Coordinates of C-alpha atoms in Angstrom, one line a residue:
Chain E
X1 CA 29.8 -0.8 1.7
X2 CA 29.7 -1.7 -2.0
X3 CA 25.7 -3.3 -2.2
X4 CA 22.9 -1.1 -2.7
X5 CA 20.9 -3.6 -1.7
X6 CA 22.1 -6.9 -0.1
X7 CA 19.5 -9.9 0.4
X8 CA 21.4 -13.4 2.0
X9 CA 19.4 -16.3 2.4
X10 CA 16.0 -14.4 2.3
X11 CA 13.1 -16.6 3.0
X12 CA 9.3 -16.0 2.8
X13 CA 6.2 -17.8 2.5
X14 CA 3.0 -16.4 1.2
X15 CA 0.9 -19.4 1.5
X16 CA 0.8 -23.2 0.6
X17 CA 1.0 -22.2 -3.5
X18 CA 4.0 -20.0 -3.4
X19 CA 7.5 -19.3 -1.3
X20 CA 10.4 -17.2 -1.5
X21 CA 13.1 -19.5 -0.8
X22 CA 17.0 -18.9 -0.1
X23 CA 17.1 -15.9 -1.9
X24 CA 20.3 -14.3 -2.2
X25 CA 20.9 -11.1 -3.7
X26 CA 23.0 -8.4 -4.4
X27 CA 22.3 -4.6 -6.2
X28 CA 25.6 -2.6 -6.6
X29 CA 26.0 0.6 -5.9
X30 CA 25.1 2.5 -8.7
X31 CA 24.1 -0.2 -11.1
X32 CA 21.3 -0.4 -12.8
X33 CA 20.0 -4.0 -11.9
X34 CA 17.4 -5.3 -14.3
X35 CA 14.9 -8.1 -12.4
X36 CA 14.0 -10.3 -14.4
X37 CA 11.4 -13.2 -14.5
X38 CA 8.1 -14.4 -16.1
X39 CA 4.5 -13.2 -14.0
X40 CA 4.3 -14.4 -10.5
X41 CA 8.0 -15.5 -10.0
X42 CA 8.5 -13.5 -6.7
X43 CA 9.6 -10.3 -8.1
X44 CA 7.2 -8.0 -6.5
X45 CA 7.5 -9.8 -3.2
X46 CA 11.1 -9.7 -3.5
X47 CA 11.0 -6.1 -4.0
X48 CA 8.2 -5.8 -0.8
X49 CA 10.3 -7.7 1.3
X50 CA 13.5 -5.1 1.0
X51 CA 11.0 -2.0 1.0
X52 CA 9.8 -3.4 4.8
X53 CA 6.4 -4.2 3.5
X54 CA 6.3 -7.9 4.3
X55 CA 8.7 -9.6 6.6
X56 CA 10.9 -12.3 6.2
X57 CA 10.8 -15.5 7.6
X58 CA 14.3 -16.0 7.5
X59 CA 17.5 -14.7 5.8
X60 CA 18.5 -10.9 6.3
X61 CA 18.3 -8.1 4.6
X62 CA 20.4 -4.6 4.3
X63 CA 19.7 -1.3 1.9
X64 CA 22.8 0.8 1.8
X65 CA 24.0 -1.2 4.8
X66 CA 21.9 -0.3 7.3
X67 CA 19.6 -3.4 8.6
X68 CA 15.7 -3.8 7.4
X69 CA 13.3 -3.3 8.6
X70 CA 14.9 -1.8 11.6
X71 CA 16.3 0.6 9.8
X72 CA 13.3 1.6 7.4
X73 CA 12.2 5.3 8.1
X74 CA 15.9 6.7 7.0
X75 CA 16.1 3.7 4.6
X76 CA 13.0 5.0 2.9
X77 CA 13.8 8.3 3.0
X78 CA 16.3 7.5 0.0
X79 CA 14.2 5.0 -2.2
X80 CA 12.3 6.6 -4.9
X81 CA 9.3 3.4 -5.6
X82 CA 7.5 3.0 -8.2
X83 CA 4.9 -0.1 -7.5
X84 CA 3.4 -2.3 -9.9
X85 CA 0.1 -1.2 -9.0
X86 CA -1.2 2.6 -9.2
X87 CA -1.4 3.4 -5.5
X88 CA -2.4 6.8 -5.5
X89 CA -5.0 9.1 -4.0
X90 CA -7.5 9.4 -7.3
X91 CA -9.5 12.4 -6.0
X92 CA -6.3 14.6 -5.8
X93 CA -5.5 16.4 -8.6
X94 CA -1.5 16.0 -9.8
X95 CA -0.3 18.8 -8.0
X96 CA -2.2 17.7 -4.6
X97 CA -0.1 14.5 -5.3
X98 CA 2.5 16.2 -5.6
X99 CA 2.0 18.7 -2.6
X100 CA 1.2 15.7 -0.8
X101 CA 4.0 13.3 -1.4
X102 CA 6.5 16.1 -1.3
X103 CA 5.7 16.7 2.3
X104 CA 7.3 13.5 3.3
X105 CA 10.8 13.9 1.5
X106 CA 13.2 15.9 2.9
X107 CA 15.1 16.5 -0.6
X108 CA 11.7 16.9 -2.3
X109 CA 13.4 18.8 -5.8
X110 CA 10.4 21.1 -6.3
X111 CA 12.0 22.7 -9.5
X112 CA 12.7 19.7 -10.8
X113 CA 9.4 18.2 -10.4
X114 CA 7.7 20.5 -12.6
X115 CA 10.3 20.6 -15.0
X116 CA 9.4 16.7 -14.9
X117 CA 6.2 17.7 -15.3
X118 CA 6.5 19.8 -18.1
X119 CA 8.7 16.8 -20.0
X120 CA 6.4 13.9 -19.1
X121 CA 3.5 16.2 -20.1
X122 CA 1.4 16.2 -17.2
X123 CA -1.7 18.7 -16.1
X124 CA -1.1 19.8 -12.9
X125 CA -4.7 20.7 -12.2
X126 CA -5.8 17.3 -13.7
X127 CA -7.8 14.5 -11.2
X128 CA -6.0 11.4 -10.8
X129 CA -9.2 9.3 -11.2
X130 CA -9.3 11.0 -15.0
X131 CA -6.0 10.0 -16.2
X132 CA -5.3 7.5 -18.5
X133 CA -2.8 4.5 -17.5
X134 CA 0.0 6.2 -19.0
X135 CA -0.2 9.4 -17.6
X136 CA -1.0 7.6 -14.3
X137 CA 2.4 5.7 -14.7
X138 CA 4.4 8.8 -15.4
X139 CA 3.0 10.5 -12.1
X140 CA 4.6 7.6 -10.1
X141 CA 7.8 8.2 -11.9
X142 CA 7.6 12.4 -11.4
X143 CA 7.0 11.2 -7.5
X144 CA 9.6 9.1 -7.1
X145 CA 12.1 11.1 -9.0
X146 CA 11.7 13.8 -7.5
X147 CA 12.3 12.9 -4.2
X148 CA 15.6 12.7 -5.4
X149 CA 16.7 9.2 -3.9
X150 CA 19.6 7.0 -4.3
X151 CA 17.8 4.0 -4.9
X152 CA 15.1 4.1 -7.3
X153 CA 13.0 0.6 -7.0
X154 CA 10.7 0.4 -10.5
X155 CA 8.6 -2.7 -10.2
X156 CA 7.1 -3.0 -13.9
X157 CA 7.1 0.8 -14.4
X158 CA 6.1 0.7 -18.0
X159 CA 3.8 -2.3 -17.5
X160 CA 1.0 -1.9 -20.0
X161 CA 2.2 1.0 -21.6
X162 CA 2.1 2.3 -24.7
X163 CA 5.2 2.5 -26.6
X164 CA 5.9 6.3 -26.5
X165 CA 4.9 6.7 -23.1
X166 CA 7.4 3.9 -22.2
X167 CA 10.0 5.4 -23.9
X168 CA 9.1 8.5 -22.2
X169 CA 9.7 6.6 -18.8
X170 CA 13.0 5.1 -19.4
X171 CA 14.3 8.3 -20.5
X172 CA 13.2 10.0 -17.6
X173 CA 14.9 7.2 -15.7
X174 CA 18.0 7.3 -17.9
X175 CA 18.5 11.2 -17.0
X176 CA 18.3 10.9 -13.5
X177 CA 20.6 8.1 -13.1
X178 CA 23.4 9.9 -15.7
X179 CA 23.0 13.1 -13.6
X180 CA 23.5 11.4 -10.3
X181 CA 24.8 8.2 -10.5
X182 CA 21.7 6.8 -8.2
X183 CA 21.2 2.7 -8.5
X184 CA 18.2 1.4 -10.2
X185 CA 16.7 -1.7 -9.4
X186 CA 14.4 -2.4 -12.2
X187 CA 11.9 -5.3 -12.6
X188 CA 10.4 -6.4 -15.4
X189 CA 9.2 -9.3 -17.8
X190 CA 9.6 -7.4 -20.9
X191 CA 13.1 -9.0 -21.5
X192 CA 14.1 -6.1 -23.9
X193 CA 13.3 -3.0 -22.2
X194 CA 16.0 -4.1 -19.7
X195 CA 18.9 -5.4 -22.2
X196 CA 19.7 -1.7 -23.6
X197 CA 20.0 -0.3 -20.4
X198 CA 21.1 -3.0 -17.3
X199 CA 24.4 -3.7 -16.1
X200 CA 23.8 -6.1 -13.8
X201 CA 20.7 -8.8 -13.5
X202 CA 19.2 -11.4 -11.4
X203 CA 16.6 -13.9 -12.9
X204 CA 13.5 -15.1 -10.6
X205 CA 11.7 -18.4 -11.6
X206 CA 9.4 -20.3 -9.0
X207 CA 10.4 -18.1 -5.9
X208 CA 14.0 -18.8 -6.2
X209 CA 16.5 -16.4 -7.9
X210 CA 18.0 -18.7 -10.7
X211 CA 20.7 -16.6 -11.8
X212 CA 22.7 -13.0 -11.5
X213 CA 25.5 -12.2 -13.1
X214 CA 26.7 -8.8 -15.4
X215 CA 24.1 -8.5 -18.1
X216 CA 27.2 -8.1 -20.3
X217 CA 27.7 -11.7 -19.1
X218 CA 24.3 -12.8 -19.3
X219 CA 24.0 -11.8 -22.6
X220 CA 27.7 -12.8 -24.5
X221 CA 27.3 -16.2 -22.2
X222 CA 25.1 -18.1 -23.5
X223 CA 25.2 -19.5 -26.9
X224 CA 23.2 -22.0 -29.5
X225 CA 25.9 -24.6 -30.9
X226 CA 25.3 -27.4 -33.4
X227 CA 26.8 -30.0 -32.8
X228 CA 27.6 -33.1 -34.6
X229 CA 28.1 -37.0 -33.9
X230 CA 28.0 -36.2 -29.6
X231 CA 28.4 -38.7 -27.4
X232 CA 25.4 -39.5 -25.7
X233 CA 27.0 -38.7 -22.5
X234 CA 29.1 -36.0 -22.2
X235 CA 32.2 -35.5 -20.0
X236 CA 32.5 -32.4 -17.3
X237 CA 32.7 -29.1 -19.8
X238 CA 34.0 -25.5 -18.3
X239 CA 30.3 -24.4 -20.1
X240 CA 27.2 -25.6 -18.9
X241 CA 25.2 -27.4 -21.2
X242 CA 21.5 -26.1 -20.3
X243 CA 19.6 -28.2 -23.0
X244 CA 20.5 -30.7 -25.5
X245 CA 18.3 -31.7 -28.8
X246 CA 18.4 -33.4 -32.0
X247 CA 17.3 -31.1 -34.5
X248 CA 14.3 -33.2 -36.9
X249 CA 15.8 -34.9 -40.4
X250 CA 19.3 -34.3 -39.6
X251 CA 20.9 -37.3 -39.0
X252 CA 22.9 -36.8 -35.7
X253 CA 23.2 -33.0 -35.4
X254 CA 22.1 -31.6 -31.9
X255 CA 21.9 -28.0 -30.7
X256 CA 23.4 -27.1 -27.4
X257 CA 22.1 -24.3 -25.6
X258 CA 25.1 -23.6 -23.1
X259 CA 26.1 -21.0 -20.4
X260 CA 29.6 -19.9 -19.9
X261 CA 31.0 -20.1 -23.7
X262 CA 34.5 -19.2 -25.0
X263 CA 36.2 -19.5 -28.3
X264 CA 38.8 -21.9 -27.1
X265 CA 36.5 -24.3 -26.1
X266 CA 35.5 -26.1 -29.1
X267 CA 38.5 -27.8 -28.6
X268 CA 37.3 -29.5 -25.5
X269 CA 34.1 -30.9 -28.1
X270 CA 36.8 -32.0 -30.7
X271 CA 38.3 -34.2 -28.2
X272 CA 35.2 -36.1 -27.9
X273 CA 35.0 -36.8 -31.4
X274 CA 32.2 -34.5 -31.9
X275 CA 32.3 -31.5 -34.7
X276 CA 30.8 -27.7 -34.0
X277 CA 29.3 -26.9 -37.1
X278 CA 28.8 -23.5 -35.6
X279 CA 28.0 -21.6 -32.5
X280 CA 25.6 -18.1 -32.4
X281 CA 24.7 -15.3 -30.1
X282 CA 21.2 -15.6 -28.3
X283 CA 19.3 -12.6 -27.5
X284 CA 18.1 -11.9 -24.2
X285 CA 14.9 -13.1 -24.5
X286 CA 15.9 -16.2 -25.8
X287 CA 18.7 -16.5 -23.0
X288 CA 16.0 -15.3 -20.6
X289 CA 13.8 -18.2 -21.8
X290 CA 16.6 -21.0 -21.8
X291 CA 17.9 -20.6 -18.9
X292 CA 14.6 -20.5 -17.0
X293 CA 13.9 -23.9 -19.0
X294 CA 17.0 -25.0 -17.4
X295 CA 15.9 -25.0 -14.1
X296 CA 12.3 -26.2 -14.7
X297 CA 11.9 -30.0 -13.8
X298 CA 10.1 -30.7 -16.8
X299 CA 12.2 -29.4 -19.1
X300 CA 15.7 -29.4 -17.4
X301 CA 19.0 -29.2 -19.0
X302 CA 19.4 -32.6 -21.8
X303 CA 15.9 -32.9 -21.9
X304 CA 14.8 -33.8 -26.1
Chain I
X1 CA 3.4 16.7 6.8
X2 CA 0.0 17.2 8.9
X3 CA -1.4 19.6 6.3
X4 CA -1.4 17.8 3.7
X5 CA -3.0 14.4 5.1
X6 CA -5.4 16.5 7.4
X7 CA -6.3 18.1 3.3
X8 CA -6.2 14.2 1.7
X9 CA -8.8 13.2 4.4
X10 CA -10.8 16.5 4.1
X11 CA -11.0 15.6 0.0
X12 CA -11.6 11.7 0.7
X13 CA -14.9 12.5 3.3
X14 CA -16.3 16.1 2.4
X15 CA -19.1 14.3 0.3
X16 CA -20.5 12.5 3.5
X17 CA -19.6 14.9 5.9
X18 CA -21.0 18.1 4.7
X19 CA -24.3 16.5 5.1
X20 CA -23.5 15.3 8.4
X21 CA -22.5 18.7 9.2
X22 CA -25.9 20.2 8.4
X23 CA -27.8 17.4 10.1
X24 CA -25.5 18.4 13.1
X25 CA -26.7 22.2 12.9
X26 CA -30.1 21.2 11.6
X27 CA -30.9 18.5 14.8
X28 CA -31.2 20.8 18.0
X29 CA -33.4 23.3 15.9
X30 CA -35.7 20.2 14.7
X31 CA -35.5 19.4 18.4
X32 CA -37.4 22.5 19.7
X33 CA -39.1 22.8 16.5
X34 CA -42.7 22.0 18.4
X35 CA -42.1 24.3 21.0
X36 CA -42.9 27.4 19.3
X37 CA -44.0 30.4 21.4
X38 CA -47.7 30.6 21.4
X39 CA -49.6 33.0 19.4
X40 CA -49.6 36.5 21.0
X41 CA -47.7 35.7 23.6
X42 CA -43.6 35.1 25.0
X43 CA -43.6 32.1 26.2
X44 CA -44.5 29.0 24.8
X45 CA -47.7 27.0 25.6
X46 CA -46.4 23.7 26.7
X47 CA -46.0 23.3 30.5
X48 CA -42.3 22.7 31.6
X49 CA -42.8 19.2 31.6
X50 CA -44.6 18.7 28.3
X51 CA -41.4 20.7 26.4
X52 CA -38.9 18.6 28.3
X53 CA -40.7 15.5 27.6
X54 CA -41.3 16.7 23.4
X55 CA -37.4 17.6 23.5
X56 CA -36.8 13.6 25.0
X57 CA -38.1 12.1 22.0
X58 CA -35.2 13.4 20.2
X59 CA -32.7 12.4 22.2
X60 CA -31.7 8.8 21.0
X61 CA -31.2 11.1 17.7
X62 CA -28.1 13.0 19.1
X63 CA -25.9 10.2 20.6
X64 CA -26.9 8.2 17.1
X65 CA -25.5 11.2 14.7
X66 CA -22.8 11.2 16.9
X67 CA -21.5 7.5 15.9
X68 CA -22.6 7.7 12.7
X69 CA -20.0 10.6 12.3
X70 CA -17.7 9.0 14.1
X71 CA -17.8 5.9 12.0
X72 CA -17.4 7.9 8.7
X73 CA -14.3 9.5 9.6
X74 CA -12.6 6.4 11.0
X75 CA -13.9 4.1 8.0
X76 CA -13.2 6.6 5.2
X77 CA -9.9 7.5 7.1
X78 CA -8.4 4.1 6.3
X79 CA -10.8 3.1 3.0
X80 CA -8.4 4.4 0.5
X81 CA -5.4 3.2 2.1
X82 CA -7.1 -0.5 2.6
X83 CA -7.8 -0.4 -1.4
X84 CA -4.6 0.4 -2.2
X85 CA -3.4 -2.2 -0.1
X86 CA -1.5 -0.1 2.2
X87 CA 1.6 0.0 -0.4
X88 CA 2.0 4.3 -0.8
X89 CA 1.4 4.6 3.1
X90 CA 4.7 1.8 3.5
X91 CA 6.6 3.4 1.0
X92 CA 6.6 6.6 3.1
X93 CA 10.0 7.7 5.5
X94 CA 7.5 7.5 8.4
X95 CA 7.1 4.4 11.2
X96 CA 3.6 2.8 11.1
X97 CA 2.9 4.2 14.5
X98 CA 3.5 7.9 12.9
X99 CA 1.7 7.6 10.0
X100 CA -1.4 6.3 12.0
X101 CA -1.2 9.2 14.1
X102 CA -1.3 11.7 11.8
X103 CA -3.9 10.1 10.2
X104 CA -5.7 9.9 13.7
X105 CA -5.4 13.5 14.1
X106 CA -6.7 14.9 10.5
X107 CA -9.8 13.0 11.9
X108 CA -9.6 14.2 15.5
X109 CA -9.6 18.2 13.3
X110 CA -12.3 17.4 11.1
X111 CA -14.4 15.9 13.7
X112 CA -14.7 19.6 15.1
X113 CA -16.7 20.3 12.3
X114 CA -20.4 19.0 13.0
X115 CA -18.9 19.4 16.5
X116 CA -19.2 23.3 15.4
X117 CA -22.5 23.3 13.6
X118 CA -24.0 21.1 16.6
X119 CA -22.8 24.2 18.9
X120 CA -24.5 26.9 16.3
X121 CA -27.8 24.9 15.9
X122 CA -28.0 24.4 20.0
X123 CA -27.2 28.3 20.5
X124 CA -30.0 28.8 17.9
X125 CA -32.6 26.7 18.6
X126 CA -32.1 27.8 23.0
X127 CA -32.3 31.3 21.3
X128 CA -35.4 30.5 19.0
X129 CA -37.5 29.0 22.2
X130 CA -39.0 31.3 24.9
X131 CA -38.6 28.8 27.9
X132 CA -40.7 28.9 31.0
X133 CA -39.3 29.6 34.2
X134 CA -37.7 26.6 35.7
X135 CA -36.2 25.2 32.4
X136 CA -32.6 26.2 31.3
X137 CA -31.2 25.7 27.8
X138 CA -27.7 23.5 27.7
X139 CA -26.4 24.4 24.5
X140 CA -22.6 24.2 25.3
X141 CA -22.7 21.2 27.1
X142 CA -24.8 19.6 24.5
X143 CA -22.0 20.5 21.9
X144 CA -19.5 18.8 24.2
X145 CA -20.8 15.8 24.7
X146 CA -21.8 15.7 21.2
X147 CA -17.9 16.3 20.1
X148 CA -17.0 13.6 22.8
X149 CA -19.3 11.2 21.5
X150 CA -18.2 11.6 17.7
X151 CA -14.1 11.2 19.4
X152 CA -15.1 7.7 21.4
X153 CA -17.2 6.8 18.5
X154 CA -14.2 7.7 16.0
X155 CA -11.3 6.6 18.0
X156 CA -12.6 2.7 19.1
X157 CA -13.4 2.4 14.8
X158 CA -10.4 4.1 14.0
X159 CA -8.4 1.7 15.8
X160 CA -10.5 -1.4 14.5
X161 CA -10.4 -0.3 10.6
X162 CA -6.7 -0.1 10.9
X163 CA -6.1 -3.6 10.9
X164 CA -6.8 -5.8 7.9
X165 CA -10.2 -7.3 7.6
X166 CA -9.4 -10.0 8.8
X167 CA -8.6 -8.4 12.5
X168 CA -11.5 -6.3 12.3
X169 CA -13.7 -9.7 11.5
X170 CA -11.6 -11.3 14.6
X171 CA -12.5 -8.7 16.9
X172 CA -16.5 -7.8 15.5
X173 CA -16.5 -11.4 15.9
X174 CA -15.3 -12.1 19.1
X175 CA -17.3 -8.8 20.9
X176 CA -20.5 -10.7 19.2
X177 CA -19.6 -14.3 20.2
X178 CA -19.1 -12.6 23.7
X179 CA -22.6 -11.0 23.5
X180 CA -24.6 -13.7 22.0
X181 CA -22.7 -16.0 23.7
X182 CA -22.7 -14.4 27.7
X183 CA -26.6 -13.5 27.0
X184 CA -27.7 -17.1 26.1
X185 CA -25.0 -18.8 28.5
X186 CA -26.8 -16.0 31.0
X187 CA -30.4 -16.8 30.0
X188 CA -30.2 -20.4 29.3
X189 CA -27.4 -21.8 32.3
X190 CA -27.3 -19.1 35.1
X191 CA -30.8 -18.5 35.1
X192 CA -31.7 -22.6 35.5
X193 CA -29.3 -22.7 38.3
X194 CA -31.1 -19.6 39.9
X195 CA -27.4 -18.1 39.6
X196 CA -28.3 -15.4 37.0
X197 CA -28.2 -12.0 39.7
X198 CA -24.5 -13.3 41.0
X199 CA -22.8 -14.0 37.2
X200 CA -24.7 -11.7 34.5
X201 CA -21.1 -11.4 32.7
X202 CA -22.4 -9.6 29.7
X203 CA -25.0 -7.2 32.2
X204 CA -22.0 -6.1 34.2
X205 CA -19.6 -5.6 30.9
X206 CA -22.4 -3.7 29.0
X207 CA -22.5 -1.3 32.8
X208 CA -18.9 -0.7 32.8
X209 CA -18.7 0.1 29.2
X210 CA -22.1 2.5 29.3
X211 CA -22.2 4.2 33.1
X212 CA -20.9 5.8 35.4
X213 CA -16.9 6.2 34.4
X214 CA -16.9 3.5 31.2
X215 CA -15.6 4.7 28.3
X216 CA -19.2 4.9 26.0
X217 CA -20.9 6.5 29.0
X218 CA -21.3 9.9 26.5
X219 CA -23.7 8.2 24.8
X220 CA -26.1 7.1 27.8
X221 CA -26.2 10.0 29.4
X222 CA -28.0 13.1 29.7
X223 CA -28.5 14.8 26.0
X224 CA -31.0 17.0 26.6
X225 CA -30.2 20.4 25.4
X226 CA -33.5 21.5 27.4
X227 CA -34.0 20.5 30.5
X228 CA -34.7 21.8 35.1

């Protein structure tokens, strides 16, 4: 058993608008797998459909090998989640939450959980329907870490955060996962909270995952080229060319934006008669966006 | 794990219930409240028959408090969970059949409550009244029925609120196209044919459900908590 979490041909269907279709993923153990993908992609139902909440239509789906959602009590037993929406009790106080949730977890940490409290700064005697946002959001982390699981399933954690208390959360996270090597499955559309600290990722667009691969991959992979005199068709490449343009008032220079780059492959555009004139690094975010273009049928790959 | 959901439901509902509570203890001793002893003497006034007919008017009172506490345990039971759209309770290590159980039986413990105070106020109010001869107080058995009736009336909404609302719309809906529809296919159809006595549908539904052995019988039946 080497997945986490293993999806294969996962289908759903929420209503006429919107369908998960043929979704195949995989989460190794002990990664930390960022899920990427702009508002209402499929993430969250992704992530319900693997935490038992909605059922698939087709496809199946395993967490640490054992079957969902047959499976799903001792499955859930070792998943820490942290939903997109706040789903707690709001007229407990933090450590009624906490009494509360800790009832249900064998491996409930106690010390740990108000050593988390202490860090993430949280009043125990505080009501839930009085905290801020932020404070709300670091309860859902305290809960979920301290149940001590081996999958931790963030679905926007720091969503509408401010900046410190984000921080606050991804170090939290950070900790955990260096003290016990637990997998993290991460989602998110803030492209560069998940580039300093993924190793794998899978990108959602339209209900179909569009890509995953190593982030180290994702992010060295693709590149912006210039390009000049190209033929206006080109032959088969070892990259893939996502888009093509002609940049404005220069003649017959294009950029290439194109997955799967290497060094030793401007050769391959030399034989065609064409020049690089040079080739950079994308960041994630640009990547992210690119490569989601790529796949759109209004902007696919060669489009001007 | 009972503890601390049988505490979450205690925190969600003690707003509505603690008045329900004191209506529960306050009800038998508004019940006898006319039946004061007269002045100078032991027993009260009324004849036998006038204090068990004052004590009838209250009766439609008891069986009414009843559901009403029923329907605020089951309803507030699932409230929270319904707006939080049922995502914390599915994240627990339980199955769906535990977790409603639990849930059923934080209710099932709280419901002792005006079940208790219902008790109390009966003991006190048969205590406060000088009865005449003939007349007993039922004080106990008053309480039971009461606790009975707050259970059936807690257990049938308990079981509807746990679906979506869409379910609990399919099912209001169907019990009232059932009604409205059996009473005017009764009224209008059966009775033109002169078939009415042989098919009343809904008449011999709304019998099973409300005497003799039918599951809401506890509310029909006898609430006095003074009577031969």
């Amino acid at each position: 058993m080497s997945n986490a979490i293993e999806l294969v041909d996962v289908g759903w269907t929420a209503d006429k608008a919107f369908a998960l279709s043929d979704i195949s993923l995989n989460v190794p153990m002990g990664a930390i797998y960022g899920f990427l993908g702009p508002n209402g992609s499929g993430k969250t139902s992704t992530i319900r459909l693997f935490m038992g909440m909605l059922k698939p239509d087709r496809g199946s789906i395993s967490i640490f090998g054992r079957a969902v959602p047959k499976d799903m009590k001792s499955i859930l037993a070792r998943i820490g989640y942290v939903p997109e929406r706040p789903h707690v009790y709001p007229m407990l106080t933090v450590a009624e939450q906490l009494r509360y949730h800790a009832s249900f977890f064998r491996l409930w940490d106690d010390g740990w959980a108000k050593e988390l409290m202490g860090r993430l700064e949280l009043d125990a005697d505080r009501k839930i329907s009085r905290m801020s946002k932020g404070e709300t959001g670091k309860l859902l982390l305290l809960l979920a870490l301290s149940q001590r699981p081996d999958l931790l399933v963030l679905d926007e954690p720091t969503d509408g955060l401010d900046p410190v208390v984000r921080r606050d959360v991804m170090a939290a996270v950070l900790d955990y996962v260096s003290e016990t090597s637990a997998t993290v499955f991460i989602s998110s559309h803030l492209v560069h909270e998940l580039e300093r600290i993924c190793d794998w990722v899978g990108v959602m667009d339209a209900g179909r995952l569009v890509a995953e691969l190593p982030m180290q991959r994702f992010k060295n992979g693709i590149k912006r080229l210039r390009v000049d005199g190209a033929p206006e068709v080109l032959e088969a490449f070892p990259f893939v060319v996502l888009s093509r343009h002609r940049d404005n008032g220069s003649g017959s220079t294009e950029t290439w934006i194109v997955q799967g780059w290497e060094a030793p492959m401007r050769y391959q555009i030399e034989t065609l008669g064409a020049t690089l004139r040079d080739v950079a690094d994308l960041d994630l975010e640009e990547s992210f966006v690119e490569l989601l273009r790529s796949f759109r049928p209004s902007t696919t790959a060669g489009a001007d | 794990m009972y503890q601390p959901m049988l505490y979450l439901h205690w925190k969600q509902i003690r707003v509505a219930l603690i008045p329900l509570v004191v209506a529960s203890f306050g009800l038998p001793l508004v019940a006898v409240s006319g039946l004061g002893p007269a002045p100078g003497s032991t027993a009260t006034s009324l004849s036998a028959y006038g204090i068990v007919e004052l004590t009838r008017l209250w009766l439609p009172v008891f069986p009414a408090l009843a559901a009403a506490i029923g329907a605020t345990l089951a309803l507030s039971a699932w409230n929270w969970d319904h707006r939080l759209g049922h995502v914390y309770a599915l994240s627990l290590p339980l199955t769906r059949v535990e977790y409603a159980l639990l849930k059923m039986g934080a209710g099932m413990v709280l419901a002792l409550l005006p079940a208790l105070a219902m008790w109390l106020g009966a003991h006190a109010a048969a205590w406060a009244v000088a009865l005449p001869e003939g007349l007993n107080a039922y004080p106990n058995q008053l309480a039971f029925r009461f606790l009975l009736a707050i259970m059936i009336a807690y257990s049938t909404l308990f079981a509807m609120a746990a679906g979506t609302v869409r379910t609990t719309l399919w099912i209001v809906g169907l019990a009232a196209a059932f009604v409205v529809g059996g009473l005017l296919s009764a009224d209008l159809v059966l009775t033109q044919v002169g078939a009415f006595e042989r098919f009343d549908v809904v008449g011999s539904v709304m019998d099973w459900l409300y005497r003799g052995t039918g599951p809401f019988q506890v509310f029909t039946g006898n609430w006095s908590l003074i009577d031969v």
